[in-house]
């Protein structure tokens, strides 16, 4: 008797990074925003023809009178959101990260950030969360936006981060940018004594040998890699930094300088993201610490299935373990 081997799937249509059998929560952003709108009449939602693909359709269906479909016009999307904020509304404007950052940068910068308006930009498909290639992979969105004064940047790990972040973003007086994880989003942080706090990092795991500073989906990868490395006798601490800007410098400085291998993990190019944020934090404080950056290379990435791409570009758990063990010698 022969056992059929499951055929490897390579379609770029695969856009899930959840492990097989992993606990997930469906559309956490959409449901969190819909719940918030039940409590706050000022909350409105906008989309640039991508409500279904940014989970904004949940809000749309729950509050159709407060949803605005702007069509394929990202600059108009952000300009309209700015106008709504000017009259006291609290808009959440969703589109793909590549469109919010590359196509509508000037509107985000001058219409929203310069006057300090409470507009919350929700960017789908951040980093390497789609296999559709450079036109849809926002591998440099944080690098593009970090220079905008007063803009808060949030890179959530999972559904817990997203659900807890939404009301805090609404309460934040200035503009925010959230790197959205959509669809069936893994639920990981419920197993830890964790609460999302805007602007704060959280130590999820202690360890004497390695310190991993991570953000976004790479925090769940860091936790998985840490658990597997423990079987090899390597004790790994994980510091989750869901807010990239402003970075929790106090937490970073408190965690570093203890003789551990320092590794940063991010779903973003190693240029202009978490690794460089941590590096500048240490440098400005006069701390000389070597950093091993795990992130995407400074290049346009290939198209394909996410599991294949994550392994190729070093974001998978096996590749993280391999890198850490090599660095430890």
Short mmCIF file of C-alpha atoms in Angstrom, two decimals:
data_model
loop_
_atom_site.label_atom_id
_atom_site.label_comp_id
_atom_site.label_asym_id
_atom_site.label_seq_id
_atom_site.Cartn_x
_atom_site.Cartn_y
_atom_site.Cartn_z
CA UNK A 1 0.00 0.00 0.00
CA UNK A 2 1.37 3.39 -0.96
CA UNK A 3 0.70 6.67 0.80
CA UNK A 4 -0.15 9.64 -1.38
CA UNK A 5 2.23 12.55 -0.97
CA UNK A 6 0.64 15.95 -0.64
CA UNK A 7 1.58 18.05 -3.63
CA UNK A 8 3.47 21.24 -2.79
CA UNK A 9 1.46 24.32 -3.57
CA UNK A 10 3.31 27.16 -5.23
CA UNK A 11 0.51 29.49 -6.25
CA UNK A 12 1.00 33.16 -5.45
CA UNK A 13 -2.67 33.16 -4.47
CA UNK A 14 -1.67 31.69 -1.09
CA UNK A 15 -1.55 34.66 1.27
CA UNK A 16 -1.74 32.99 4.68
CA UNK A 17 1.26 32.76 6.97
CA UNK A 18 -0.57 30.77 9.66
CA UNK A 19 0.90 27.37 10.42
CA UNK A 20 -1.26 24.32 9.79
CA UNK A 21 -3.57 23.79 12.76
CA UNK A 22 -2.68 27.13 14.33
CA UNK A 23 -5.43 28.96 16.20
CA UNK A 24 -6.71 31.94 14.22
CA UNK A 25 -9.26 34.73 14.51
CA UNK A 26 -11.24 35.83 11.49
CA UNK A 27 -10.96 39.49 10.42
CA UNK A 28 -9.91 40.87 13.84
CA UNK A 29 -9.49 44.42 12.55
CA UNK A 30 -12.92 44.61 10.95
CA UNK A 31 -14.68 43.23 14.01
CA UNK A 32 -12.71 45.44 16.41
CA UNK A 33 -13.56 48.55 14.39
CA UNK A 34 -17.24 47.58 14.20
CA UNK A 35 -17.34 47.14 17.99
CA UNK A 36 -15.62 50.46 18.53
CA UNK A 37 -18.14 52.20 16.27
CA UNK A 38 -20.97 50.91 18.46
CA UNK A 39 -19.45 52.90 21.33
CA UNK A 40 -18.27 55.95 19.38
CA UNK A 41 -20.42 57.76 16.85
CA UNK A 42 -17.42 59.67 15.49
CA UNK A 43 -15.75 56.55 14.03
CA UNK A 44 -16.01 56.21 10.24
CA UNK A 45 -14.46 53.83 7.75
CA UNK A 46 -13.13 54.40 4.24
CA UNK A 47 -11.65 52.14 1.60
CA UNK A 48 -10.15 52.47 -1.87
CA UNK A 49 -12.06 49.61 -3.51
CA UNK A 50 -10.43 47.09 -1.17
CA UNK A 51 -12.91 46.73 1.70
CA UNK A 52 -13.12 42.96 1.25
CA UNK A 53 -9.35 42.59 1.19
CA UNK A 54 -8.61 44.78 4.21
CA UNK A 55 -11.43 43.35 6.39
CA UNK A 56 -13.16 46.74 6.23
CA UNK A 57 -16.21 44.92 4.80
CA UNK A 58 -17.08 43.82 8.37
CA UNK A 59 -17.37 47.47 9.41
CA UNK A 60 -19.16 48.32 6.16
CA UNK A 61 -21.84 45.70 6.74
CA UNK A 62 -22.31 46.66 10.40
CA UNK A 63 -22.34 50.43 9.86
CA UNK A 64 -23.19 51.13 6.21
CA UNK A 65 -24.11 54.75 6.95
CA UNK A 66 -20.58 55.41 8.21
CA UNK A 67 -18.67 53.66 5.45
CA UNK A 68 -17.31 55.50 2.39
CA UNK A 69 -16.14 53.71 -0.75
CA UNK A 70 -13.64 55.99 -2.50
CA UNK A 71 -12.85 53.76 -5.48
CA UNK A 72 -9.36 53.20 -6.86
CA UNK A 73 -8.17 56.64 -5.76
CA UNK A 74 -5.80 56.39 -2.82
CA UNK A 75 -4.92 60.09 -2.83
CA UNK A 76 -8.62 60.97 -2.63
CA UNK A 77 -9.01 58.35 0.11
CA UNK A 78 -6.50 60.06 2.39
CA UNK A 79 -7.60 63.57 1.46
CA UNK A 80 -11.20 62.71 2.30
CA UNK A 81 -10.12 61.13 5.59
CA UNK A 82 -8.25 64.33 6.42
CA UNK A 83 -11.36 66.40 5.75
CA UNK A 84 -13.45 64.16 7.98
CA UNK A 85 -10.92 64.46 10.79
CA UNK A 86 -10.98 68.25 10.41
CA UNK A 87 -14.68 68.27 11.33
CA UNK A 88 -14.30 65.99 14.35
CA UNK A 89 -14.74 62.51 12.94
CA UNK A 90 -12.26 59.69 13.59
CA UNK A 91 -11.56 58.00 10.25
CA UNK A 92 -9.95 54.63 9.59
CA UNK A 93 -8.83 54.55 5.95
CA UNK A 94 -7.85 51.17 4.51
CA UNK A 95 -6.00 50.15 1.38
CA UNK A 96 -2.91 48.12 0.54
CA UNK A 97 0.30 49.34 2.15
CA UNK A 98 1.99 49.84 -1.22
CA UNK A 99 -0.75 52.23 -2.31
CA UNK A 100 -0.94 54.17 0.96
CA UNK A 101 2.81 54.71 1.06
CA UNK A 102 3.96 54.90 -2.56
CA UNK A 103 0.96 56.47 -4.29
CA UNK A 104 -0.47 58.71 -1.58
CA UNK A 105 2.60 59.71 0.44
CA UNK A 106 2.24 63.46 -0.10
CA UNK A 107 -1.39 63.41 1.04
CA UNK A 108 -0.50 61.45 4.17
CA UNK A 109 2.38 63.79 4.89
CA UNK A 110 0.83 67.21 4.23
CA UNK A 111 -2.95 66.71 4.52
CA UNK A 112 -2.83 64.45 7.60
CA UNK A 113 0.48 64.52 9.46
CA UNK A 114 1.41 68.20 9.08
CA UNK A 115 -1.81 69.41 10.77
CA UNK A 116 -1.61 66.50 13.24
CA UNK A 117 -5.01 65.01 12.40
CA UNK A 118 -6.39 61.87 13.99
CA UNK A 119 -6.48 59.77 10.82
CA UNK A 120 -5.73 56.07 11.09
CA UNK A 121 -4.27 54.58 7.92
CA UNK A 122 -4.67 50.81 7.67
CA UNK A 123 -2.20 49.18 5.27
CA UNK A 124 -2.87 45.66 4.05
CA UNK A 125 -0.26 43.22 2.71
CA UNK A 126 2.71 44.70 4.62
CA UNK A 127 6.17 43.30 3.95
CA UNK A 128 6.16 39.80 2.54
CA UNK A 129 2.53 38.79 3.16
CA UNK A 130 1.60 38.32 -0.48
CA UNK A 131 3.21 36.37 -3.27
CA UNK A 132 2.28 38.84 -6.00
CA UNK A 133 5.72 40.38 -6.31
CA UNK A 134 7.04 43.96 -5.93
CA UNK A 135 3.87 45.68 -7.13
CA UNK A 136 2.03 44.43 -4.02
CA UNK A 137 4.82 43.65 -1.53
CA UNK A 138 5.27 46.63 0.79
CA UNK A 139 8.74 45.65 1.87
CA UNK A 140 9.81 49.26 2.51
CA UNK A 141 6.66 50.91 3.93
CA UNK A 142 8.15 51.58 7.37
CA UNK A 143 11.28 53.06 5.81
CA UNK A 144 9.12 55.39 3.72
CA UNK A 145 7.00 56.59 6.64
CA UNK A 146 9.44 56.75 9.58
CA UNK A 147 10.55 60.21 8.56
CA UNK A 148 7.08 61.77 8.79
CA UNK A 149 6.95 63.89 11.97
CA UNK A 150 4.33 62.86 14.50
CA UNK A 151 3.26 59.68 12.71
CA UNK A 152 2.83 56.61 14.93
CA UNK A 153 3.65 53.27 13.23
CA UNK A 154 2.25 50.01 14.60
CA UNK A 155 3.30 46.53 13.45
CA UNK A 156 1.03 44.02 15.24
CA UNK A 157 1.97 40.41 15.86
CA UNK A 158 -1.44 38.77 15.77
CA UNK A 159 -5.18 39.11 16.31
CA UNK A 160 -4.71 40.07 19.98
CA UNK A 161 -2.49 43.01 19.05
CA UNK A 162 -4.90 44.17 16.36
CA UNK A 163 -8.05 43.95 18.47
CA UNK A 164 -6.47 45.82 21.35
CA UNK A 165 -4.73 48.38 19.15
CA UNK A 166 -7.82 49.65 17.31
CA UNK A 167 -9.42 51.60 20.19
CA UNK A 168 -6.03 52.95 21.27
CA UNK A 169 -5.34 54.22 17.75
CA UNK A 170 -8.70 55.99 17.81
CA UNK A 171 -7.79 57.60 21.13
CA UNK A 172 -4.37 58.71 19.89
CA UNK A 173 -4.62 62.42 18.93
CA UNK A 174 -2.29 62.30 15.91
CA UNK A 175 -2.04 60.17 12.76
CA UNK A 176 -1.29 56.47 12.88
CA UNK A 177 -0.30 53.78 10.39
CA UNK A 178 -1.17 50.14 11.13
CA UNK A 179 0.44 47.27 9.20
CA UNK A 180 -2.66 45.13 8.81
CA UNK A 181 -2.77 41.35 9.11
CA UNK A 182 -6.06 40.28 7.55
CA UNK A 183 -8.27 37.28 7.00
CA UNK A 184 -7.63 34.32 9.31
CA UNK A 185 -5.04 35.95 11.57
CA UNK A 186 -3.07 33.76 14.01
CA UNK A 187 -3.87 34.19 17.71
CA UNK A 188 -0.65 33.81 19.69
CA UNK A 189 -0.29 36.44 22.40
CA UNK A 190 -3.29 35.21 24.39
CA UNK A 191 -0.95 32.56 25.82
CA UNK A 192 1.20 35.26 27.43
CA UNK A 193 0.56 37.81 30.15
CA UNK A 194 0.32 40.52 27.53
CA UNK A 195 -1.68 43.64 26.78
CA UNK A 196 -1.04 45.92 23.82
CA UNK A 197 0.03 49.38 24.91
CA UNK A 198 0.63 51.98 22.25
CA UNK A 199 4.29 53.00 22.29
CA UNK A 200 5.37 50.19 24.61
CA UNK A 201 7.39 47.02 24.09
CA UNK A 202 6.78 43.82 26.05
CA UNK A 203 9.13 41.05 27.12
CA UNK A 204 7.31 37.84 26.25
CA UNK A 205 10.07 35.42 27.14
CA UNK A 206 13.27 35.61 29.20
CA UNK A 207 16.59 34.02 28.22
CA UNK A 208 20.28 34.23 29.04
CA UNK A 209 21.89 33.44 25.66
CA UNK A 210 20.03 35.38 22.96
CA UNK A 211 17.82 38.47 22.88
CA UNK A 212 15.38 38.65 19.98
CA UNK A 213 13.79 42.05 19.39
CA UNK A 214 10.92 41.58 16.99
CA UNK A 215 7.80 43.17 15.54
CA UNK A 216 4.80 42.11 13.51
CA UNK A 217 4.36 38.51 12.44
CA UNK A 218 8.06 37.95 13.15
CA UNK A 219 7.28 37.97 16.87
CA UNK A 220 5.31 34.74 16.49
CA UNK A 221 8.21 33.33 14.48
CA UNK A 222 10.64 34.48 17.19
CA UNK A 223 8.59 32.71 19.86
CA UNK A 224 8.46 29.49 17.82
CA UNK A 225 12.18 29.64 17.09
CA UNK A 226 12.93 30.32 20.76
CA UNK A 227 10.94 27.27 21.83
CA UNK A 228 12.78 25.05 19.33
CA UNK A 229 16.19 26.52 20.19
CA UNK A 230 15.53 25.66 23.83
CA UNK A 231 15.63 22.01 22.79
CA UNK A 232 19.19 22.66 21.59
CA UNK A 233 20.10 24.20 24.94
CA UNK A 234 19.89 27.80 23.71
CA UNK A 235 18.00 30.12 26.06
CA UNK A 236 16.26 32.90 24.09
CA UNK A 237 14.49 36.04 25.31
CA UNK A 238 11.89 37.74 23.10
CA UNK A 239 11.10 41.46 23.28
CA UNK A 240 8.05 42.34 21.19
CA UNK A 241 7.97 45.91 19.84
CA UNK A 242 4.55 46.42 18.23
CA UNK A 243 5.10 50.18 18.02
CA UNK A 244 7.95 50.92 15.63
CA UNK A 245 7.62 54.69 15.94
CA UNK A 246 8.00 55.92 18.57
CA UNK A 247 10.22 52.99 19.56
CA UNK A 248 10.20 52.09 23.24
CA UNK A 249 13.82 53.10 23.75
CA UNK A 250 13.66 52.56 27.51
CA UNK A 251 12.68 48.90 27.07
CA UNK A 252 15.29 48.33 24.37
CA UNK A 253 18.08 49.83 26.44
CA UNK A 254 17.00 47.90 29.54
CA UNK A 255 17.10 44.61 27.63
CA UNK A 256 20.44 45.09 25.86
CA UNK A 257 24.01 45.22 27.14
CA UNK A 258 23.83 41.89 29.00
CA UNK A 259 26.27 39.91 26.86
CA UNK A 260 23.61 38.13 24.86
CA UNK A 261 23.52 37.72 21.09
CA UNK A 262 21.23 40.51 19.87
CA UNK A 263 18.97 39.62 16.94
CA UNK A 264 16.28 41.79 15.37
CA UNK A 265 13.47 40.20 13.38
CA UNK A 266 11.17 42.10 11.03
CA UNK A 267 8.89 41.51 8.07
CA UNK A 268 10.47 44.45 6.24
CA UNK A 269 13.66 45.29 4.43
CA UNK A 270 16.66 45.56 6.75
CA UNK A 271 16.98 49.13 5.42
CA UNK A 272 15.08 51.73 7.43
CA UNK A 273 13.01 49.45 9.66
CA UNK A 274 13.24 47.85 13.08
CA UNK A 275 16.92 46.86 12.87
CA UNK A 276 18.01 50.41 12.10
CA UNK A 277 15.61 51.81 14.72
CA UNK A 278 17.21 49.60 17.37
CA UNK A 279 20.71 50.40 16.08
CA UNK A 280 20.15 54.15 16.28
CA UNK A 281 18.60 53.81 19.72
CA UNK A 282 21.72 52.05 20.99
CA UNK A 283 24.12 54.35 19.17
CA UNK A 284 22.51 57.54 20.45
CA UNK A 285 22.68 56.12 23.99
CA UNK A 286 26.35 55.28 23.57
CA UNK A 287 25.80 51.53 23.77
CA UNK A 288 28.14 49.49 21.60
CA UNK A 289 26.20 46.37 20.73
CA UNK A 290 26.48 44.18 17.64
CA UNK A 291 23.14 43.47 15.96
CA UNK A 292 22.27 40.49 13.78
CA UNK A 293 19.41 41.69 11.54
CA UNK A 294 16.92 39.11 10.29
CA UNK A 295 14.69 40.73 7.71
CA UNK A 296 14.13 41.05 4.00
CA UNK A 297 17.07 41.85 1.71
CA UNK A 298 17.56 45.22 0.04
CA UNK A 299 16.11 44.06 -3.27
CA UNK A 300 12.85 43.55 -5.12
CA UNK A 301 11.49 40.15 -4.14
CA UNK A 302 10.23 37.25 -6.24
CA UNK A 303 6.63 36.17 -6.68
CA UNK A 304 5.41 32.80 -5.46
CA UNK A 305 3.89 30.97 -2.51
CA UNK A 306 4.50 32.53 0.88
CA UNK A 307 6.00 29.46 2.59
CA UNK A 308 8.54 29.17 -0.23
CA UNK A 309 9.35 32.89 -0.17
CA UNK A 310 9.62 33.09 3.62
CA UNK A 311 12.09 30.23 3.57
CA UNK A 312 14.06 31.74 0.68
CA UNK A 313 14.35 35.15 2.32
CA UNK A 314 15.07 33.93 5.84
CA UNK A 315 11.78 34.63 7.61
CA UNK A 316 10.82 31.02 8.33
CA UNK A 317 11.43 29.41 11.72
CA UNK A 318 13.99 26.90 10.33
CA UNK A 319 15.96 29.72 8.74
CA UNK A 320 15.85 31.80 11.92
CA UNK A 321 17.17 28.86 13.96
CA UNK A 322 19.90 28.19 11.39
CA UNK A 323 21.02 31.84 11.50
CA UNK A 324 21.07 32.02 15.28
CA UNK A 325 22.98 28.77 15.69
CA UNK A 326 25.51 29.90 13.08
CA UNK A 327 26.03 33.20 14.90
CA UNK A 328 26.52 31.40 18.21
CA UNK A 329 29.14 29.22 16.54
#
